[in-house]
PDB file of C-alpha atoms and ligand atoms in Angstrom:
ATOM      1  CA  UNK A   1       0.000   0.000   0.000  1.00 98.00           C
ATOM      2  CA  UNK A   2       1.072   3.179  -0.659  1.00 98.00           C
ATOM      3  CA  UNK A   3       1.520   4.648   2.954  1.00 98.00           C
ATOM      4  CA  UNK A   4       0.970   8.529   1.696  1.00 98.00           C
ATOM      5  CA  UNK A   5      -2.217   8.031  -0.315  1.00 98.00           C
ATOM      6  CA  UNK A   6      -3.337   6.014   2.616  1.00 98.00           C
ATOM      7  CA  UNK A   7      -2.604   9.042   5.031  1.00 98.00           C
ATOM      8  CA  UNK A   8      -4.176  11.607   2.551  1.00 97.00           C
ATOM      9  CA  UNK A   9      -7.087   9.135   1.639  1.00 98.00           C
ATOM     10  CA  UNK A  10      -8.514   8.822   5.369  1.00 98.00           C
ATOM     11  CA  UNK A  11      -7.731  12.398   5.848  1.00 97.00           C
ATOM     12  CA  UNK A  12     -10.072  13.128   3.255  1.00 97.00           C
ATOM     13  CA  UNK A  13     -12.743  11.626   5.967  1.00 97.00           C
ATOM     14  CA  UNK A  14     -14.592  14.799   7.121  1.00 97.00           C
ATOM     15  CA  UNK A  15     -15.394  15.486  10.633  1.00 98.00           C
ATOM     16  CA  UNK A  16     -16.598  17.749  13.129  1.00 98.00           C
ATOM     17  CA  UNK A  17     -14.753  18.505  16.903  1.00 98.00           C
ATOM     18  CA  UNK A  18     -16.491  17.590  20.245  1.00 98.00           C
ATOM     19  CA  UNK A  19     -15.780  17.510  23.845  1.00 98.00           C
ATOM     20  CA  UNK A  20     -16.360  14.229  24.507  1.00 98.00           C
ATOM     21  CA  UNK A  21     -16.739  13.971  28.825  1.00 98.00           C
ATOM     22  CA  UNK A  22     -16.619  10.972  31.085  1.00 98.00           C
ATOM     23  CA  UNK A  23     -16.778  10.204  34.610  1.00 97.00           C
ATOM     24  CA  UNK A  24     -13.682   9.535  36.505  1.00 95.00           C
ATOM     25  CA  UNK A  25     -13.944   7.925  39.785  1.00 92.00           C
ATOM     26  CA  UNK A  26     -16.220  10.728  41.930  1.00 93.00           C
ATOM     27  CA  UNK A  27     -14.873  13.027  39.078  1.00 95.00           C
ATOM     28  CA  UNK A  28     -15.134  13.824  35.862  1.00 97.00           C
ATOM     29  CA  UNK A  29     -12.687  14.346  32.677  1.00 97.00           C
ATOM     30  CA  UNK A  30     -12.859  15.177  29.208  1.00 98.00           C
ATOM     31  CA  UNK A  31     -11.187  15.703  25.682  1.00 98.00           C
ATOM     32  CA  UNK A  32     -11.446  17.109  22.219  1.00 98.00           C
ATOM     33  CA  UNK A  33     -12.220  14.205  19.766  1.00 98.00           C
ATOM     34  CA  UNK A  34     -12.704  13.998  16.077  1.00 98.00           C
ATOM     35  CA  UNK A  35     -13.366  10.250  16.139  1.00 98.00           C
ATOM     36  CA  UNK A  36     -17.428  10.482  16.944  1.00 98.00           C
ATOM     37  CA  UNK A  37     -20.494   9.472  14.482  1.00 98.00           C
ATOM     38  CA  UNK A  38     -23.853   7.538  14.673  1.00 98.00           C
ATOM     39  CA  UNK A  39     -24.422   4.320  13.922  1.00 98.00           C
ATOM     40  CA  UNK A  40     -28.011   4.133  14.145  1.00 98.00           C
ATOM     41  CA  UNK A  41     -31.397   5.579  14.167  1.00 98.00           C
ATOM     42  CA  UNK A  42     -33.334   2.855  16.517  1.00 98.00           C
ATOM     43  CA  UNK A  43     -31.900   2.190  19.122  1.00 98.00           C
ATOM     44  CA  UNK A  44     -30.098   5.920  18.791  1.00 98.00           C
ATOM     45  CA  UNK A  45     -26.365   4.610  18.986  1.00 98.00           C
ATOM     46  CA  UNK A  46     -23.530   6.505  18.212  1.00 98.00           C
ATOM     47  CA  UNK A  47     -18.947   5.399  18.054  1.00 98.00           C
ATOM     48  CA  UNK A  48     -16.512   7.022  19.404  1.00 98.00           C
ATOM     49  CA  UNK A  49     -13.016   5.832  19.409  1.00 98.00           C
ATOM     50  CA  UNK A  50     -10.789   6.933  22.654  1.00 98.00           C
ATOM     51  CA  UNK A  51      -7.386   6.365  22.496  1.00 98.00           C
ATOM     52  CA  UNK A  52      -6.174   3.112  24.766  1.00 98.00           C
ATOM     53  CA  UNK A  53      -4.724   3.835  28.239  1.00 96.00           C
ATOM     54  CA  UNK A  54      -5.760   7.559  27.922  1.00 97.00           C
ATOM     55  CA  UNK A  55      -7.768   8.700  31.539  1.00 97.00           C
ATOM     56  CA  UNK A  56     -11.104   9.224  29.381  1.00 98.00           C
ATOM     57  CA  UNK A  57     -10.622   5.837  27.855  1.00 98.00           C
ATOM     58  CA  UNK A  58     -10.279   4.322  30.889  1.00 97.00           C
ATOM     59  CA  UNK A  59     -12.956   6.346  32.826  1.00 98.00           C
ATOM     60  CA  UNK A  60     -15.265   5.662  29.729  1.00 98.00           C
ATOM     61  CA  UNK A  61     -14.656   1.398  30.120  1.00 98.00           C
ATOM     62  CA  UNK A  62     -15.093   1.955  34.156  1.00 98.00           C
ATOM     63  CA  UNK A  63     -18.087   4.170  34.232  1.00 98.00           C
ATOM     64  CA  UNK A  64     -19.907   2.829  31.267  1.00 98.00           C
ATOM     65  CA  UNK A  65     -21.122   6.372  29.877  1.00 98.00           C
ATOM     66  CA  UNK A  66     -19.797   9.288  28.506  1.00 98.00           C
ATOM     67  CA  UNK A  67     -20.820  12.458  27.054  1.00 98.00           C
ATOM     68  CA  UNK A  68     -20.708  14.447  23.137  1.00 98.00           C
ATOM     69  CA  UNK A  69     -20.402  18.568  23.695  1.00 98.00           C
ATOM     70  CA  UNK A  70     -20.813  19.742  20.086  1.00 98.00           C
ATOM     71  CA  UNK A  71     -18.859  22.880  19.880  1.00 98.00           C
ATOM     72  CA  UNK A  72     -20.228  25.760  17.744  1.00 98.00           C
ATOM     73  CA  UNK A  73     -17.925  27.503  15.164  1.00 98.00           C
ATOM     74  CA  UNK A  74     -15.300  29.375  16.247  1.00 98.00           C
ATOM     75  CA  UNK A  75     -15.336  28.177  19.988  1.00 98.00           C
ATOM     76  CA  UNK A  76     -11.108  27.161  19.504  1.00 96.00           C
ATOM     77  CA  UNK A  77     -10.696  28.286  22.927  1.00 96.00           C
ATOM     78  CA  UNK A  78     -13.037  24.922  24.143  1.00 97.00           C
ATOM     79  CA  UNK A  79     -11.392  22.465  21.874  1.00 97.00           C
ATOM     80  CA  UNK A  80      -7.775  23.541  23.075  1.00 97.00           C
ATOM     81  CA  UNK A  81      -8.837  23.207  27.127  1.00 96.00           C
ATOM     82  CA  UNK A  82      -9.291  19.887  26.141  1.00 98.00           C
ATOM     83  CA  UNK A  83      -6.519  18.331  23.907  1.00 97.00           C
ATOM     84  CA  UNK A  84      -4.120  17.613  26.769  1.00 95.00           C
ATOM     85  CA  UNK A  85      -3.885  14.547  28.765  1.00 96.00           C
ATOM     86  CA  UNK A  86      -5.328  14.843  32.388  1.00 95.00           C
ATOM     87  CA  UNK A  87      -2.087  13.265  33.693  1.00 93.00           C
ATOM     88  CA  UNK A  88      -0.078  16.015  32.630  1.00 92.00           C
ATOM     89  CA  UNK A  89      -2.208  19.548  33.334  1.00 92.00           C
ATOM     90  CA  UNK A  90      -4.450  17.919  36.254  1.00 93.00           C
ATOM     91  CA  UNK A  91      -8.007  19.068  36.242  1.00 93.00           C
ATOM     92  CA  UNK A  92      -8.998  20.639  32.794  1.00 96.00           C
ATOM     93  CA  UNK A  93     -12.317  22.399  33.662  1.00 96.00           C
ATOM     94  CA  UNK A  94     -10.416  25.345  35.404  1.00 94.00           C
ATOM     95  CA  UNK A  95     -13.304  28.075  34.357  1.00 92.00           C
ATOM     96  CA  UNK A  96     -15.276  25.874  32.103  1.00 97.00           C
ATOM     97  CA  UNK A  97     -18.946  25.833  33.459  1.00 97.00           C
ATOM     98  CA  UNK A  98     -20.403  22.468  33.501  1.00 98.00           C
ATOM     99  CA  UNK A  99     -23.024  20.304  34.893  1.00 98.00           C
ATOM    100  CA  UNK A 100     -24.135  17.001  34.719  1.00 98.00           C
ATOM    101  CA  UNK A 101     -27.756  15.357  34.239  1.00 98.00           C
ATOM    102  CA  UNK A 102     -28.382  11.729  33.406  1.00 98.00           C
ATOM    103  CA  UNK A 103     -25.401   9.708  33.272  1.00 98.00           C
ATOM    104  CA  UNK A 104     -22.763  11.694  35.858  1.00 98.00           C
ATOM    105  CA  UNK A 105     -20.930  12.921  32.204  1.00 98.00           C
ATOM    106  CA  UNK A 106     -20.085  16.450  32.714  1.00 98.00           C
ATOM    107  CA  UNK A 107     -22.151  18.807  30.001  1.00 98.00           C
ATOM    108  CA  UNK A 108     -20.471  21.565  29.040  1.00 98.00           C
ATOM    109  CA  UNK A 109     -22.799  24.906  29.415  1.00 98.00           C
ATOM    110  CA  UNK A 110     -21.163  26.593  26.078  1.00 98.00           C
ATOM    111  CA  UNK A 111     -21.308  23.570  23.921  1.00 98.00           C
ATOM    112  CA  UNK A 112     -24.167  24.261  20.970  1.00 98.00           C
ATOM    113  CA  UNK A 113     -26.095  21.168  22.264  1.00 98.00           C
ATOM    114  CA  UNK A 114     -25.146  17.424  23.632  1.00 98.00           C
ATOM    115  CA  UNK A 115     -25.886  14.004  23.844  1.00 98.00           C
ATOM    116  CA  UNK A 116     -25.188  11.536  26.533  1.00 98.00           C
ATOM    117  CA  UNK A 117     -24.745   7.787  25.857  1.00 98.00           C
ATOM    118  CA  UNK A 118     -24.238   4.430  28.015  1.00 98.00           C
ATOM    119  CA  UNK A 119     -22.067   1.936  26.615  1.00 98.00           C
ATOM    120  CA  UNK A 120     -23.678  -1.024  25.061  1.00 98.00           C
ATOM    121  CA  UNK A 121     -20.484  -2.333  23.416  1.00 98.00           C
ATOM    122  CA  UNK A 122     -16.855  -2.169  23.354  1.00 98.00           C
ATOM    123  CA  UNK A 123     -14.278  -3.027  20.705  1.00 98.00           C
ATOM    124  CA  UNK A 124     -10.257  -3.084  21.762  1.00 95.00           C
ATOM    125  CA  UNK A 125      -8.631  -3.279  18.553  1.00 90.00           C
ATOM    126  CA  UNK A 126      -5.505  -1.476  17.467  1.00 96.00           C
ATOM    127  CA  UNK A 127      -4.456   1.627  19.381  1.00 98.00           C
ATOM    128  CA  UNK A 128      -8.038   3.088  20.164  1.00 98.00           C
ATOM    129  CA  UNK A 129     -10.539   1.634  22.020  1.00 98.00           C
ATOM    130  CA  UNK A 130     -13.930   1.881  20.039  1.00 98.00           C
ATOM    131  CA  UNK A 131     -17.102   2.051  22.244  1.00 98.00           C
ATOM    132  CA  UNK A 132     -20.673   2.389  21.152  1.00 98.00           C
ATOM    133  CA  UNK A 133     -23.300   4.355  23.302  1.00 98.00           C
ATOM    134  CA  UNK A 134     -26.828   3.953  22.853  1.00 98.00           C
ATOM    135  CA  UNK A 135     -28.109   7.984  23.131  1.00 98.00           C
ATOM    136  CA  UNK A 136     -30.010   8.235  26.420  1.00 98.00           C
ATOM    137  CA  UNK A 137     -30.225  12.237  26.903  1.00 98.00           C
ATOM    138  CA  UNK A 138     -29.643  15.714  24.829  1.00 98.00           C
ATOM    139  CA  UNK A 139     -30.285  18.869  24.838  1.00 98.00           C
ATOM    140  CA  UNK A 140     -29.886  22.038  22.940  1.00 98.00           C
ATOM    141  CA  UNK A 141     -28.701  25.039  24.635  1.00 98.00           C
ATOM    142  CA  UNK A 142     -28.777  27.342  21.417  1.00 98.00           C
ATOM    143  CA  UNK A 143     -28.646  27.166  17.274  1.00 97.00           C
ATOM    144  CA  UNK A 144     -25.609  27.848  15.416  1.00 98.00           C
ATOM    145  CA  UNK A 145     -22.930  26.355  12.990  1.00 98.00           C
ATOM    146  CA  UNK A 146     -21.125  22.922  14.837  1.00 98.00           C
ATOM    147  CA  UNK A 147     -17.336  23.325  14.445  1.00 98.00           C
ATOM    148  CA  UNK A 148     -15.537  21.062  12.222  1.00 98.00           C
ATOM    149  CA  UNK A 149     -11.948  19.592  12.373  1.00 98.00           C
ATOM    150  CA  UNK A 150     -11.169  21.546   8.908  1.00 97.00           C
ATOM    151  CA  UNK A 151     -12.096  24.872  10.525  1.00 97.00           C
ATOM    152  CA  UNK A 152      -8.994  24.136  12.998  1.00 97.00           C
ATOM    153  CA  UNK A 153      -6.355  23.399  10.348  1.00 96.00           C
ATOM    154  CA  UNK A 154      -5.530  20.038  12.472  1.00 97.00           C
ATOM    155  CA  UNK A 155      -5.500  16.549  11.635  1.00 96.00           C
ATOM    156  CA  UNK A 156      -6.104  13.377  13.969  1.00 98.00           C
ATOM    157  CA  UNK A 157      -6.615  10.542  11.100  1.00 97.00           C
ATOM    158  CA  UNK A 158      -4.609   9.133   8.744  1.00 97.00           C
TER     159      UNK A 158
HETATM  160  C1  FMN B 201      -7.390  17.360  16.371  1.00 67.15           C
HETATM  161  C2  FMN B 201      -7.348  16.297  17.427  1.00 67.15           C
HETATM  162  C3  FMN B 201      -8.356  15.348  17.459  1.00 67.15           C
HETATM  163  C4  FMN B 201      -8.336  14.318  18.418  1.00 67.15           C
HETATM  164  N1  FMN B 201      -9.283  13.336  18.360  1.00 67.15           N
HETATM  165  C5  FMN B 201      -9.212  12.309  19.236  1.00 67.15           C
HETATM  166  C6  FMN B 201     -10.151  11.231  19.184  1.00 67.15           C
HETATM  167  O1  FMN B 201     -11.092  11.217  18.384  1.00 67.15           O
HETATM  168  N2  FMN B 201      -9.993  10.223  20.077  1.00 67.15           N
HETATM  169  C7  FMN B 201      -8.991  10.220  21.016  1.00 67.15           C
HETATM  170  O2  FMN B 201      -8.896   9.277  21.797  1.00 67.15           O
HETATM  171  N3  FMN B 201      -8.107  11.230  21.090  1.00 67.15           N
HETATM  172  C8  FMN B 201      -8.202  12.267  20.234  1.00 67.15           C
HETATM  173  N4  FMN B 201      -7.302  13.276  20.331  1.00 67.15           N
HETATM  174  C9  FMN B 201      -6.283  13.233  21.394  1.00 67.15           C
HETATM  175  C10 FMN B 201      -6.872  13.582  22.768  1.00 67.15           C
HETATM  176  O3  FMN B 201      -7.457  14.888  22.749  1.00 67.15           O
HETATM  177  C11 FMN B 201      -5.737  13.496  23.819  1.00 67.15           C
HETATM  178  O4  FMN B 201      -5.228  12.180  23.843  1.00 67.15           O
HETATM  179  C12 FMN B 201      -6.186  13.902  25.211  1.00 67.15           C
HETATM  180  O5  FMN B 201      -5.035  14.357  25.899  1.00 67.15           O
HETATM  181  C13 FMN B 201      -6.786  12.790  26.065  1.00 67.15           C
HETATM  182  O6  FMN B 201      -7.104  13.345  27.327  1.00 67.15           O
HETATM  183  P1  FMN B 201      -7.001  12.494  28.699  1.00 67.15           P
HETATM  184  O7  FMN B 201      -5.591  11.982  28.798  1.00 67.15           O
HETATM  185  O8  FMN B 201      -7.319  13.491  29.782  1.00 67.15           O
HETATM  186  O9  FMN B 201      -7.988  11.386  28.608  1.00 67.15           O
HETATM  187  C14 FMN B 201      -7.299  14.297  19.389  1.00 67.15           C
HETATM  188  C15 FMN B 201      -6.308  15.272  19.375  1.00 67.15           C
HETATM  189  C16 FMN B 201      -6.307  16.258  18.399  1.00 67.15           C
HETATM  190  C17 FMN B 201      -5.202  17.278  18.396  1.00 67.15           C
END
C-alpha cells in the first residue's frame, strides 16, 4: 500500500470537533475528539473511538457512559482546554462551566447542544478503544454552525 495516499485518503474523511466527557472515579474528565459518528437511528447509537490507556478511555470502560459537547464555530478556545492529557495539566475544567444530568458525564454549558450515551459495546482493537453508546439524553442550549476539524487546520486521522 502506498503509505501517503493512505494518510491523505482517510484524511479526506470529514469530521466535526467535540468535547467528549466521562466520569472519573467521583470526578469527571474530558477531551477534544474527532473520532465520533452515529451508527443508528433505533436504538439511537452513536462510536466514538478513545485512544487506549488515555484517563477518558479508561474512565469511559469503568463508568460505562460518557458524554458528546458539540462545539459551535469558532469556539477554539473549548477544543484547546481539552486536547491535553489529564495526567499532565491535572483538572482541565479550570473556568469551564459544567453540569451534569443523566449519566454523571459532565455537560459543558457553552457547547451548541449534547448528547449523553451508556455503553452497550466495546471493541479493543488497534491503538483506540472503540465504544458504542446507545443515546439516552440531549439537549440544545442554542442554534448555530457545529465546528468542524477543517475549521482548525488540524488533523487526527490518517
Ligand atoms: C485534532 C485532534 C483530534 C483528536 N481526536 C481524538 C479522538 O477522536 N480520540 C482520542 O482518543 N483522542 C483524540 N485526540 C487526542 C486527545 O485529545 C488526547 O489524547 C487527550 O489528551 C486525552 O485526554 P485524557 O488523557 O485526559 O484522557 C485528538 C487530538 C487532536 C489534536
Amino acid at each position: 500500500m502506498d503509505e501517503q495516499a493512505k494518510k491523505t485518503a482517510l484524511r479526506g474523511i470529514s469530521y466535526g470537533l467535540y468535547v467528549i466527557g466521562t466520569k472519573l472515579g467521583e470526578d469527571v474528565n474530558a477531551f477534544t475528539g474527532n473520532w465520533v459518528t452515529q451508527t443508528s437511528f433505533s436504538p439511537p447509537l452513536v462510536a466514538i473511538a478513545a485512544k487506549k490507556g488515555t484517563a477518558s478511555s479508561d474512565g469511559i470502560h469503568d463508568s460505562g457512559v460518557f458524554s458528546v459537547n458539540v462545539l459551535e464555530s469558532g469556539q477554539k478556545d473549548l477544543a484547546f482546554a481539552f486536547f491535553k492529557p489529564i495526567s499532565r495539566v491535572g483538572n482541565k475544567f479550570g473556568d469551564v462551566e459544567f453540569y451534569t444530568q443523566t449519566t454523571g458525564s459532565p455537560i459543558l454549558k457553552d457547547a451548541l447542544s449534547w448528547f449523553e450515551c451508556k455503553v452497550v459495546h466495546e471493541y479493543d482493537q488497534g491503538d483506540h478503544v472503540v465504544y458504542i453508546g446507545e443515546v439516552v439524553d440531549a439537549g440544545v442550549h442554542r442554534s448555530g454552525s457545529p465546528m468542524t476539524l477543517q475549521e482548525t487546520g488540524l488533523f487526527y486521522g490518517g
